[in-house]
Structure formats: structure tokens, C-alpha cells
XYZ file of C-alpha atoms in Angstrom:
114
model
C 7.532 0.801 1.576
C 3.776 0.453 1.092
C 1.878 -0.848 4.081
C -1.719 -0.868 5.317
C -1.997 -1.258 9.079
C -5.366 -2.471 10.349
C -6.775 -2.610 13.860
C -10.029 -3.089 15.717
C -11.303 -6.572 14.957
C -12.491 -8.992 17.607
C -15.379 -10.922 19.094
C -18.682 -9.201 19.769
C -22.195 -10.322 20.613
C -25.050 -9.841 18.145
C -26.299 -6.271 18.328
C -22.919 -4.995 19.439
C -20.489 -2.585 17.819
C -16.914 -2.568 16.609
C -14.721 0.058 14.992
C -12.084 -0.879 12.445
C -9.233 1.439 11.511
C -6.681 1.336 8.716
C -3.734 3.622 8.038
C -1.882 3.636 4.737
C 1.857 4.224 4.546
C 3.809 4.816 1.359
C 0.775 5.488 -0.835
C 0.236 8.923 -2.329
C -2.711 10.639 -3.966
C -5.075 8.054 -2.492
C -8.355 8.155 -4.422
C -10.153 5.312 -2.643
C -9.934 3.632 0.732
C -12.329 1.040 1.969
C -13.108 -2.304 3.501
C -13.860 -5.677 1.992
C -14.714 -8.884 3.799
C -14.469 -12.574 3.148
C -16.407 -15.205 5.044
C -15.415 -18.891 4.938
C -16.401 -20.445 1.632
C -17.472 -17.132 0.134
C -15.944 -14.607 -2.230
C -14.441 -11.380 -0.993
C -17.021 -8.604 -1.171
C -17.050 -4.847 -0.839
C -18.345 -3.601 2.506
C -17.798 0.138 2.208
C -15.552 2.520 0.318
C -14.651 6.184 0.605
C -13.754 8.001 -2.604
C -11.585 11.107 -2.816
C -14.496 13.207 -4.122
C -16.259 12.665 -0.794
C -18.674 10.016 -1.987
C -19.139 6.658 -0.284
C -20.367 3.233 -1.342
C -21.907 0.590 0.885
C -23.000 -2.981 0.412
C -26.778 -3.232 0.707
C -26.398 -5.624 3.615
C -24.652 -3.016 5.793
C -26.486 0.188 4.839
C -27.837 1.918 7.906
C -25.611 -0.091 10.244
C -22.044 0.651 9.098
C -20.437 4.043 8.562
C -17.153 4.693 6.802
C -15.144 7.809 7.545
C -11.798 9.023 6.318
C -9.048 11.318 7.560
C -7.135 12.350 4.452
C -4.415 14.138 6.385
C -3.572 10.885 8.181
C -4.306 8.510 5.290
C -6.655 6.709 7.654
C -10.077 5.181 7.179
C -12.440 3.983 9.886
C -15.400 1.634 9.702
C -17.927 1.989 12.505
C -19.998 -1.170 12.635
C -23.198 -1.098 14.676
C -25.997 -3.591 15.213
C -23.689 -6.415 14.200
C -25.192 -9.685 13.050
C -23.734 -13.209 12.955
C -23.663 -12.944 9.164
C -21.172 -10.082 9.473
C -18.613 -12.607 10.692
C -15.659 -12.538 8.292
C -12.089 -11.442 7.808
C -12.161 -7.750 6.988
C -9.526 -6.364 4.628
C -8.524 -2.757 4.195
C -8.048 -1.628 0.591
C -6.397 1.516 -0.729
C -5.877 2.752 -4.261
C -3.487 5.520 -5.225
C 0.076 5.954 -6.344
C 1.798 3.583 -7.021
C -1.127 1.115 -7.113
C -3.844 -0.810 -5.261
C -2.987 -2.460 -1.964
C -4.514 -4.715 0.664
C -4.074 -5.028 4.394
C -3.382 -8.336 6.090
C -6.965 -8.711 7.311
C -8.583 -8.564 10.728
C -11.081 -11.104 12.059
C -14.539 -9.971 13.096
C -16.647 -12.586 14.841
C -20.240 -11.931 15.854
C -21.465 -14.632 18.183
C -23.253 -15.117 21.483
């Protein structure tokens, strides 16, 4: 059974940090793992992705503040989020692509507010 298990969301003050984690079960030969987010009234957007060749992609809005890392042996991806801003508030979704397809986690809320 394919499942993406996310953890690490929550409430943080502006300037604070959070670390999101996602582990994939039942997916093999994973070629991409990453995080997307969706704020109220907005479309889901890519935050960061880790590709199997070692490359990474980041949204311009998070470059220099967020870091994605991946443990291939554990099928796990982490997103370290520093210097958080109110505009980072959204539901964050883990995404993984491999065999047998592309899958999404259930989402974890990140709220940046004083």
C-alpha cells in the first residue's frame, strides 16, 4: 500500500524555524521527492524538490531560507524552513514520484504568525 507520512507542521512566529519530514512507503525507484504548498485562495505551488540525480529545485520565494534534504535509504525527505514569514503560511504537501506513480501526502499546516 502506497502511503506518504508527513510530520513537523505547526505554529511559529515570524523569523522562526520548522522542519518538515515525509517518509514514503510502497513506492520504489523514487526519482523525485519534494514539497508543495497551498495557501487559502491560491493554487498549489512547488516549494522544493529533490531529484534522484542529486539536483534540487526551489521556488524563488524560499531560496536561501529553505533547504531540502533526502535520505534515499529511508525514502525520507526533509524540509528545513528558516526565517519563516507570514506569507509562508499554507498547507504543505509531500509529493513523491516513482513506481508505480506519483503520490501526495495528506498535508500538514504551517502557520507563521505573531
